Coordinates of C-alpha atoms in Angstrom, one line a residue:
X215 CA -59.5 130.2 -120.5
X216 CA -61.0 126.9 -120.7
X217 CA -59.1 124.2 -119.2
X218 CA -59.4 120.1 -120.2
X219 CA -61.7 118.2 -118.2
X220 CA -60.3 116.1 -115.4
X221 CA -60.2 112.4 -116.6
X222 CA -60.1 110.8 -113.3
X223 CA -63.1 112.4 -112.0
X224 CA -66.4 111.3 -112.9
X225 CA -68.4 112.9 -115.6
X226 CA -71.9 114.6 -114.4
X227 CA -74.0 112.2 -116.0
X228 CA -72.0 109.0 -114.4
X229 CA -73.0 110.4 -110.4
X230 CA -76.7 110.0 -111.1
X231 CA -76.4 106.7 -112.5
X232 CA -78.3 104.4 -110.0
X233 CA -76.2 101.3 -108.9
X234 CA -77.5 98.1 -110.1
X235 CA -78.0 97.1 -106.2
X236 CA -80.8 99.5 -106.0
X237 CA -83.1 98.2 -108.9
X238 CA -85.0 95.2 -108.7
X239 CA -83.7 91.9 -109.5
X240 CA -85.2 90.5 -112.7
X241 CA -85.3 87.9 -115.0
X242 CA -83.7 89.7 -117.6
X243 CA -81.3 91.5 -115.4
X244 CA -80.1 89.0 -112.4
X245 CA -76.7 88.3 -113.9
X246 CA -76.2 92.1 -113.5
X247 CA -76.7 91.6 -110.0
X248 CA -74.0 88.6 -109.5
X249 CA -70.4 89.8 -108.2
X250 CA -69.3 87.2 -110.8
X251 CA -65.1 87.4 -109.6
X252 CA -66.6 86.9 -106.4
X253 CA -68.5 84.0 -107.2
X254 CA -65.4 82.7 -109.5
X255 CA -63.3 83.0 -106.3
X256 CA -66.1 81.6 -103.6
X257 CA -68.0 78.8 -105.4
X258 CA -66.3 78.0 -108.6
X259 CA -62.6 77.5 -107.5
X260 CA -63.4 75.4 -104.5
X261 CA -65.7 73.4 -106.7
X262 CA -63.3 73.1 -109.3
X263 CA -61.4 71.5 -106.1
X264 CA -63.7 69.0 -104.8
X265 CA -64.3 67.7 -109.0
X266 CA -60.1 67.1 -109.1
X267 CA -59.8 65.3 -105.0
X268 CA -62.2 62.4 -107.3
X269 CA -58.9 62.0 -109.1
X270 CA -56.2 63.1 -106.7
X271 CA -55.2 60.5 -103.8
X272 CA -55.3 62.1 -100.4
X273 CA -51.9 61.3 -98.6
X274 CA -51.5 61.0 -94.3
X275 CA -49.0 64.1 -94.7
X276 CA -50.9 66.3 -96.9
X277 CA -53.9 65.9 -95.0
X278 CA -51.7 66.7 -91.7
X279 CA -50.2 70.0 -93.2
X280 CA -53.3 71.1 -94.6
X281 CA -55.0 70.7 -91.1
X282 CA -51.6 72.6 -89.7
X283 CA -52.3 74.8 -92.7
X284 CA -55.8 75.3 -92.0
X285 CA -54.9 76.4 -88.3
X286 CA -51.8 79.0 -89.2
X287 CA -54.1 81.1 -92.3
X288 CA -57.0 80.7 -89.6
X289 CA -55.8 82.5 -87.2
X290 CA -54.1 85.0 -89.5
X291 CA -57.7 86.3 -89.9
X292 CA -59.0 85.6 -86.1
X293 CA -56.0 86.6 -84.6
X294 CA -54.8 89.4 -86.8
X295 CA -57.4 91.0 -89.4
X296 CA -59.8 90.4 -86.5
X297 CA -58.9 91.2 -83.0
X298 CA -55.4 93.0 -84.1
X299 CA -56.3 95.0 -87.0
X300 CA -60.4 95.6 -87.0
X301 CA -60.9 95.9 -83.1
X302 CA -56.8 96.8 -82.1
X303 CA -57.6 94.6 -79.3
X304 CA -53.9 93.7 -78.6
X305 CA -50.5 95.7 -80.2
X306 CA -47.7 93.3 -82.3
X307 CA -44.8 93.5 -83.1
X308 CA -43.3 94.3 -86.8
X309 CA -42.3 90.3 -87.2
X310 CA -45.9 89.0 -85.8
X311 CA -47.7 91.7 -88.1
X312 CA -46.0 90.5 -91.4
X313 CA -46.3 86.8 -90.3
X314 CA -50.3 87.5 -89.8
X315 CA -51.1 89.6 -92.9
X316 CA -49.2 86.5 -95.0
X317 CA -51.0 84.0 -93.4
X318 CA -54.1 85.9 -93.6
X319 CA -53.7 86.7 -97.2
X320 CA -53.2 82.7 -97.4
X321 CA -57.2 82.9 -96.3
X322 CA -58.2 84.6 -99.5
X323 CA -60.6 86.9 -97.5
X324 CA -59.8 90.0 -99.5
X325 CA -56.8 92.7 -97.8
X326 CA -56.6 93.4 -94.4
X327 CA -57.5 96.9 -95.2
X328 CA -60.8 96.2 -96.9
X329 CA -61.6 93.3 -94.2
X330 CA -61.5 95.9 -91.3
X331 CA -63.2 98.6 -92.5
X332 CA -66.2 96.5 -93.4
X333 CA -66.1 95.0 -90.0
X334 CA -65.5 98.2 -88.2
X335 CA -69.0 99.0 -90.5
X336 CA -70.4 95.6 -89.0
X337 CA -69.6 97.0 -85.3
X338 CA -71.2 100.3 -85.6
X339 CA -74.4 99.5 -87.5
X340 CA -75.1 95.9 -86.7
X341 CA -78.3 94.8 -87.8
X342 CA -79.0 97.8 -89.9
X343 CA -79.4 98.4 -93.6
X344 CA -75.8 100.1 -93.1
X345 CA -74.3 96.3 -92.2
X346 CA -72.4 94.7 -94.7
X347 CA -73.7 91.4 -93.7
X348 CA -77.0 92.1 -91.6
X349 CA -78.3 89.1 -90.7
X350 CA -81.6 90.3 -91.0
X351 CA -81.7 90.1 -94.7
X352 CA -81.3 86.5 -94.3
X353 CA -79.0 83.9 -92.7
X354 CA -77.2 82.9 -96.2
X355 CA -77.3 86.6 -97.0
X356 CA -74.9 87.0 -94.2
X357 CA -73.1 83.8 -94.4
X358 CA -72.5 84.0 -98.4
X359 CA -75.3 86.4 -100.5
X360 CA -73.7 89.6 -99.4
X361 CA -70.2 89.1 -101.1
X362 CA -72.1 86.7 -104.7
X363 CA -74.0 89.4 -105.1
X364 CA -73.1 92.7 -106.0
X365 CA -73.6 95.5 -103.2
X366 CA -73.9 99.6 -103.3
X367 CA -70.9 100.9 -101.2
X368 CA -72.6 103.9 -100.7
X369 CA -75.5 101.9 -98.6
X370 CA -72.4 100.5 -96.1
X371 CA -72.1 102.7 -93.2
X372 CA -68.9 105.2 -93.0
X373 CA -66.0 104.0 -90.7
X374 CA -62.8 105.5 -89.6
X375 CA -59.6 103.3 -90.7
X376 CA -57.1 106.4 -90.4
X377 CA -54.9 103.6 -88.6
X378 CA -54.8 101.1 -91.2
X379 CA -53.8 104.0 -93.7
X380 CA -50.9 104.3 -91.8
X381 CA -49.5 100.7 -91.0
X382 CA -47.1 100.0 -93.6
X383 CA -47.8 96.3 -93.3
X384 CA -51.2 96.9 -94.2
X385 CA -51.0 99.3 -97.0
X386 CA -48.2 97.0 -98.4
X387 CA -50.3 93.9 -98.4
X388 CA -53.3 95.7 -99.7
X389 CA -50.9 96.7 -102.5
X390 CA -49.4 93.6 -103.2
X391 CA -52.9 91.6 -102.3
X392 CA -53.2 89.0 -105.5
X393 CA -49.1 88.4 -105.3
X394 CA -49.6 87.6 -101.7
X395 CA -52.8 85.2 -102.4
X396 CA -50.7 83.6 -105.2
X397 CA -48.1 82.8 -103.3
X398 CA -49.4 81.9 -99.4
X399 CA -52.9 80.7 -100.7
X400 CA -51.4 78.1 -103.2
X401 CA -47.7 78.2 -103.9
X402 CA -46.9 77.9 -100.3
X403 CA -49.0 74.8 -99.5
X404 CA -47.9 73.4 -103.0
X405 CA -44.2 74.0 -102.2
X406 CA -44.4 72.3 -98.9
X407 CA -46.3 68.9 -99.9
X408 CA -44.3 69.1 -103.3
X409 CA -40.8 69.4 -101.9
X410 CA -41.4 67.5 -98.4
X411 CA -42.6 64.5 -99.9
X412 CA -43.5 64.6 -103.6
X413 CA -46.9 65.5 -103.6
X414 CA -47.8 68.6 -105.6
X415 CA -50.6 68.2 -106.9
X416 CA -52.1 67.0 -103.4
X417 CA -50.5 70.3 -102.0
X418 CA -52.6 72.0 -105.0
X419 CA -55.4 70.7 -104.4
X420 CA -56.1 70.0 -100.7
X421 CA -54.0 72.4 -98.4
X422 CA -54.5 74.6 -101.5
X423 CA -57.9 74.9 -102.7
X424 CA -60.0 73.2 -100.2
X425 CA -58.3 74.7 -97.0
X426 CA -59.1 78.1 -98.3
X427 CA -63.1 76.8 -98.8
X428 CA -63.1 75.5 -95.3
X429 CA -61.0 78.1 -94.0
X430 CA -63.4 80.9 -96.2
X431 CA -66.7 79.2 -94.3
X432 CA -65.6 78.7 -91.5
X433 CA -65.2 82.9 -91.3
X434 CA -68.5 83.5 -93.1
X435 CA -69.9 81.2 -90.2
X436 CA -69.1 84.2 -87.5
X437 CA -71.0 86.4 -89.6
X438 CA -74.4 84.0 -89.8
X439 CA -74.4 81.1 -87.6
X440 CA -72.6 83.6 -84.4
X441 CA -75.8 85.8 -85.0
X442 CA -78.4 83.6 -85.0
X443 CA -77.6 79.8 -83.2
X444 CA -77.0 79.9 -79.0
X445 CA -77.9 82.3 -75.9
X446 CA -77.4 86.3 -75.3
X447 CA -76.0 86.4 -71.8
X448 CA -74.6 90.0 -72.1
X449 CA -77.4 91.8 -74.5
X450 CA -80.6 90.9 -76.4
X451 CA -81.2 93.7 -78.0
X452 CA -79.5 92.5 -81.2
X453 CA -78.5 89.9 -82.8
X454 CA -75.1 88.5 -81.8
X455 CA -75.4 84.9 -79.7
X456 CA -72.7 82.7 -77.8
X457 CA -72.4 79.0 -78.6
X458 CA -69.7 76.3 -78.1
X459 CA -70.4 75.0 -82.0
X460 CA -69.7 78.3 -83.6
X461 CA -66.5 78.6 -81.1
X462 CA -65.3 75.2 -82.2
X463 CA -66.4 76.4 -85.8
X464 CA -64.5 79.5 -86.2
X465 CA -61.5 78.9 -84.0
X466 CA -62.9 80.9 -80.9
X467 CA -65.1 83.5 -82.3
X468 CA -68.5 82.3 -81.4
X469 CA -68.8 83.4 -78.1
X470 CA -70.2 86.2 -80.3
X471 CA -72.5 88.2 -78.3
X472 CA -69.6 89.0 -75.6
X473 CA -67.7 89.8 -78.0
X474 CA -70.1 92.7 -79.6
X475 CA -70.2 93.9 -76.1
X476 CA -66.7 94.2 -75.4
X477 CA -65.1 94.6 -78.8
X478 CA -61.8 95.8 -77.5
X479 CA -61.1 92.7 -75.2
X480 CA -58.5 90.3 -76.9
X481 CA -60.3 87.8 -75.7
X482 CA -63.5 86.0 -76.8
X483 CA -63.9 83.3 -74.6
X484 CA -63.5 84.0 -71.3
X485 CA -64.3 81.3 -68.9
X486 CA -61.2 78.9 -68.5
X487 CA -62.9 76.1 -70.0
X488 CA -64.0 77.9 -73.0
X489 CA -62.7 77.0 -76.7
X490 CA -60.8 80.1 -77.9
X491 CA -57.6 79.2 -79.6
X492 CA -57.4 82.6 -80.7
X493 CA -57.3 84.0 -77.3
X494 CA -54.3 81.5 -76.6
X495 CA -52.2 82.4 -79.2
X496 CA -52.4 85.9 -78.6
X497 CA -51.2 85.0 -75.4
X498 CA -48.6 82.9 -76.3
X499 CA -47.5 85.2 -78.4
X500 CA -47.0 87.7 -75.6
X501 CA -44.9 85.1 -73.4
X502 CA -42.5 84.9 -76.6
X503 CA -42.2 88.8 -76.7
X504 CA -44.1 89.2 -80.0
X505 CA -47.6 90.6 -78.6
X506 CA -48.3 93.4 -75.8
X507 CA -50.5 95.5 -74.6
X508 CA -53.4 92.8 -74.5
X509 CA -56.7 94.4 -73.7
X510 CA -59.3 93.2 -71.1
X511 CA -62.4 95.0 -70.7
X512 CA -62.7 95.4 -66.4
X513 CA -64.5 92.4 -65.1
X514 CA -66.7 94.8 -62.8
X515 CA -68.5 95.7 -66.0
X516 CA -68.5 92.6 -68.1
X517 CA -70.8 91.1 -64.9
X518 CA -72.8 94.3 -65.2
X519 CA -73.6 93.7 -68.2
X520 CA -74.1 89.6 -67.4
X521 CA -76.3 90.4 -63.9
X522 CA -78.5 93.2 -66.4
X523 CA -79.4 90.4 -68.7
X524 CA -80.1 88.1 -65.9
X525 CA -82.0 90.4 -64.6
X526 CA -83.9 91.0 -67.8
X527 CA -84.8 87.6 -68.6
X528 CA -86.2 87.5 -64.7
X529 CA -88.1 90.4 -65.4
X530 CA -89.9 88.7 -68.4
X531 CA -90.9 85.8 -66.7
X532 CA -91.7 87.4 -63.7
X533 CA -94.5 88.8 -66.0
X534 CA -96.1 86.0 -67.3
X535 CA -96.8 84.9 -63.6
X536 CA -99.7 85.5 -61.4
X537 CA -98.8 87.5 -58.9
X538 CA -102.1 88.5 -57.2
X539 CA -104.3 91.7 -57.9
X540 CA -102.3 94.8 -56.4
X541 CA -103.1 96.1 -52.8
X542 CA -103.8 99.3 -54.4
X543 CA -106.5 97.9 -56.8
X544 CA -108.0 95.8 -53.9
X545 CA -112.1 96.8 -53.0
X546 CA -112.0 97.9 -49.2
X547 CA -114.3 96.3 -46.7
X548 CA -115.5 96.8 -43.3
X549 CA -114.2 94.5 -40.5
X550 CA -117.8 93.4 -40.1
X551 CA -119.2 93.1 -43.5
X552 CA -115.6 90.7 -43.7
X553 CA -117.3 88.9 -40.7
X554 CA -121.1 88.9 -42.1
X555 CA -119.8 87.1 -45.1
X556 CA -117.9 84.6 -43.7
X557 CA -121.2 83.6 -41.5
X558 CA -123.1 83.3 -44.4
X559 CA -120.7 80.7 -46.2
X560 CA -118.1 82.2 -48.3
X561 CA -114.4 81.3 -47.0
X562 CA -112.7 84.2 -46.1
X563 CA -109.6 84.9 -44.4
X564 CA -107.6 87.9 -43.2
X565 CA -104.1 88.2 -42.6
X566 CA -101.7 91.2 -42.5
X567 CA -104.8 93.5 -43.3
X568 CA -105.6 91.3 -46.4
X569 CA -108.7 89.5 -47.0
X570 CA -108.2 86.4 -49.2
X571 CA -111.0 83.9 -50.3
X572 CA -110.2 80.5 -49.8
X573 CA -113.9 78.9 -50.1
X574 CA -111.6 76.7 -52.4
X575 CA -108.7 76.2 -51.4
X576 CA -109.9 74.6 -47.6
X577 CA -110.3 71.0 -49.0
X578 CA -106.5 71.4 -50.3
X579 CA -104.9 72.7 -47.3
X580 CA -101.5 70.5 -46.3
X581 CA -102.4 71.0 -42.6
X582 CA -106.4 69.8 -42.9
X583 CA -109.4 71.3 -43.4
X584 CA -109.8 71.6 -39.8
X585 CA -106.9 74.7 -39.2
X586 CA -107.6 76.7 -42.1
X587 CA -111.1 76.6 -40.9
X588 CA -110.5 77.8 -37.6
X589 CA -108.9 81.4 -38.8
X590 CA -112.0 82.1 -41.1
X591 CA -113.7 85.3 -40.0
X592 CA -110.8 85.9 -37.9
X593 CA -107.4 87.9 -38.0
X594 CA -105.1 85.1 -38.6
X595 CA -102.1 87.1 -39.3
X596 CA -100.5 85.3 -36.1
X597 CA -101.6 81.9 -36.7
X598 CA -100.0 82.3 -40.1
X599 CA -97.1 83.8 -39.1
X600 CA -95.6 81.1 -36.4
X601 CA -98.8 81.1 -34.0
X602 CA -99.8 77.7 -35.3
X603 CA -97.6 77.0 -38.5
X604 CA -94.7 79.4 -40.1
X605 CA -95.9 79.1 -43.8
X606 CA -93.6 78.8 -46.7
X607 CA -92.6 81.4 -48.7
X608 CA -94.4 79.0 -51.2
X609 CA -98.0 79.5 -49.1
X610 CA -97.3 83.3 -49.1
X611 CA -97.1 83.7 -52.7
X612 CA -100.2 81.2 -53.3
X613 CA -101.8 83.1 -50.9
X614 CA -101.5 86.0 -52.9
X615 CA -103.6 85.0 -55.9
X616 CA -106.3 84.4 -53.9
X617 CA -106.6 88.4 -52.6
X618 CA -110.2 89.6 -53.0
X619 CA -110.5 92.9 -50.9
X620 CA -108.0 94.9 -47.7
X621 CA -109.5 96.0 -44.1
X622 CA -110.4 99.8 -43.2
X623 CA -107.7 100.5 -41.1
X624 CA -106.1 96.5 -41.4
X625 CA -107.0 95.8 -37.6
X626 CA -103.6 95.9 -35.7
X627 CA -102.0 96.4 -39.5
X628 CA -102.5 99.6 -41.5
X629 CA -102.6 97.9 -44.6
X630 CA -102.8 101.6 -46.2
X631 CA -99.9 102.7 -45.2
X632 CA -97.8 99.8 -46.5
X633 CA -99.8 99.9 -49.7
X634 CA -99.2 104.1 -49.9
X635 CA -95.3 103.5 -49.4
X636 CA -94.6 101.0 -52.5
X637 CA -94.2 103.1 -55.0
X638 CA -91.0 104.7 -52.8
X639 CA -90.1 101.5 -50.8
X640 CA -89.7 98.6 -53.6
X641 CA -87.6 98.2 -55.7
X642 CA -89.8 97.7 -59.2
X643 CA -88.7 95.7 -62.7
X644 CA -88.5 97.6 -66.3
X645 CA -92.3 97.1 -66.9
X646 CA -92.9 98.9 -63.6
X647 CA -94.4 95.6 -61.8
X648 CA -93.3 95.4 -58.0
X649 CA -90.5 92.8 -57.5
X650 CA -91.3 90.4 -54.7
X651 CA -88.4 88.8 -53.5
X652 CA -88.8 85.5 -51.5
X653 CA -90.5 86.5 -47.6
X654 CA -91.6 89.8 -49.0
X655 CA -95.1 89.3 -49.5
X656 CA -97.3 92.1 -47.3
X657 CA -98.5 88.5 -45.6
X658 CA -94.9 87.8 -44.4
X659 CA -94.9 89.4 -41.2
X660 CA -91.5 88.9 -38.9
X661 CA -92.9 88.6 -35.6
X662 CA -96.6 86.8 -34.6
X663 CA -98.7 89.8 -33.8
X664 CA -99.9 88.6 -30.4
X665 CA -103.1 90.4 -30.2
X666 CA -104.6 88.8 -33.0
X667 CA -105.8 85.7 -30.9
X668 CA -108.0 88.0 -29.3
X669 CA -109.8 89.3 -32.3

């Protein structure tokens, strides 16, 4: 027997149907590409707002309640679709989850449930064509283009949200989503300024429509300006930065790259003198009973990751600098062919087994032309060393640059040996160069070698 075809499931001919994302923009066809509710919500409302503040007088208490305003449906998105609900970085309890998804709703940022999971998405493929808001396509792509224009769900990358299924508070509100931005994104602020002291239509318009556009980009500014403006103290291999502007920005959230790191930590901020209101009330919160279980990744590990970056950025300068040509790349001379040359004029010095040319270098020397001169053709490894002056760790590396060959055999030092025994002895960066730490050059020797006067 046949049996009627399922009306909720898509017909064959639908599934191959190419989503407009995927074709070329046009044009004949760029208004098919424009998320137009989207746009109507973003752009027009807010400057449907700005057009009516020409006519409507901005009172001292409206502008304090929609800054009070501002702060409470702020922080129902950093606080709780944020570090709550997308990263569970703390638990809450049933009163502080309804309070946030209200006040968050107030932010007209879309539900809690469809926030997260394209967050979550962020997380996991950040920087990749499977980011909702890459900022590689562009930093107004991620502050604003990816939500004006229309994208291909398929193309964001898969997430698990099996929690947020099963909070009631967030089902309930992504049921009830446009009753909930009705009422806490403009009859709330309305009511307030209305009933307080008479001013509706300034509750309307300013802690109405224009705190949700400030509060909107002041959120699409962790998603751009946190991934492209300040430094990368924990990781540079993508895009997330730290910067005291975005923090001030987006109520805490621009210390952006730590964040990434350690996603699961409450906090953003985590020097005392950082700005991260966020972080505060989360904690306050917790003093009142409302908040536990407050995450903190182990400090051990966050100055891993701090001393690895270091560490990094050392390594990169270390190799645009001139470190001298490696021992093991150095021609080797005889002791007397060293000598022969330095009788027939060329300035050449050895110390620690090294032979270093210093034809011009003599009429520079701090201590006069005079002492340098004196060690030419000579060990000097002593006279270097403490004998007559105990050179700088400055000296040692200059001296460095100047290597030109190594002694069979070194004299009293096998310079050989020492060379043979880097590869196992120091410690070497990620390009594989030798790190010198300062007094470590193979021409910093402890002790004067006192049989080097005699050579």
């Amino acid at each position: 027997m046949s049996s009627k075809p399922d009306a909720s499931r898509p017909r064959a001919a639908d599934t191959k149907k190419v989503h407009i994302a995927d074709t070329q923009m046009t044009r004949q066809n760029w208004y098919k590409h424009v998320n137009w509710l989207n746009v109507t919500f973003i752009i027009g409302i807010p400057l449907a707002g700005c057009i009516q503040a020409f006519w409507v007088p901005l009172q001292l208490k409206t502008a304090i309640w929609a800054v009070i305003y501002y702060f409470f449906t702020g922080l129902g998105i950093t606080a709780g679709y944020h570090r709550l609900w997308a990263h569970c970085s703390y638990s809450a309890t049933l009163p502080l989850r309804i309070w946030l998804a209200l006040v968050g709703g107030g932010a007209v940022e879309g539900s809690i449930r469809w926030w997260a999971r394209d967050h979550r998405a962020h997380h996991r493929y950040t920087d990749t064509d499977k980011d909702p808001y890459s900022v590689r396509k562009g930093l107004l792509y991620s502050h604003l283009g990816w939500m004006v224009m229309k994208q291909n769900p398929k193309r964001i990358g898969r997430t698990d949200i099996t929690d947020l299924n099963e909070d009631p508070v967030v089902v309930w509100q992504h049921r009830n989503y446009i009753k909930v931005v009705l009422t806490m994104g403009l009859a709330v602020p309305m009511l307030v300024s209305g009933l307080g002291w008479g001013d509706w239509y300034g509750g309307f318009v300013y802690a109405g429509i224009l705190r949700i556009f400030f509060v909107q980009q002041a959120t699409f500014c962790v998603n751009s300006l946190a991934h492209w403006l300040g430094d990368q103290p924990f990781d540079d291999r993508n895009s997330p930065r730290d910067h005291i502007i975005t923090a001030l920005v987006t109520l805490g959230e621009g210390y952006h790259n730590f964040h990434h790191e350690f996603p699961s930590d409450y906090r953003n901020a985590i020097e005392w003198h950082q700005y991260d209101p966020t972080k505060w009330t989360i904690w306050t919160c917790k003093q009142l009973g409302l908040a536990y279980d407050l995450k903190q990744f182990r400090s051990n590990e966050i100055e891993k990751g701090r001393v690895q970056q270091l560490q990094k950025k050392i390594d990169q300068k270390r190799a645009k600098l001139d470190w001298g040509t490696p021992l093991d790349q150095l021609p080797v001379m005889e002791w007397d062919d060293y000598v022969e040359q330095t009788k027939n004029g060329r300035g050449l010095i050895s110390i620690a087994g090294v032979v270093h040319d210093v034809t011009d270098f003599i009429k520079d020397h701090p201590g006069g032309k005079a002492m340098i001169k004196s060690g030419l053709g000579k060990d000097a490894t002593a006279m270097f060393n403490g004998g007559v002056y105990y050179h700088s760790n400055g000296a040692h590396n200059l001296l460095s640059t100047m290597r030109v060959g190594v002694i069979r055999g070194g004299g009293e030092v096998e310079i050989w040996k020492r060379a043979q025994k880097e590869n196992s002895e120091y410690v070497r960066d990620e390009t594989g160069q030798r790190i010198i730490r300062a007094g470590q050059q193979v021409t910093k020797m402890p002790e004067p070698i006192p049989t080097a006067d005699a050579a």
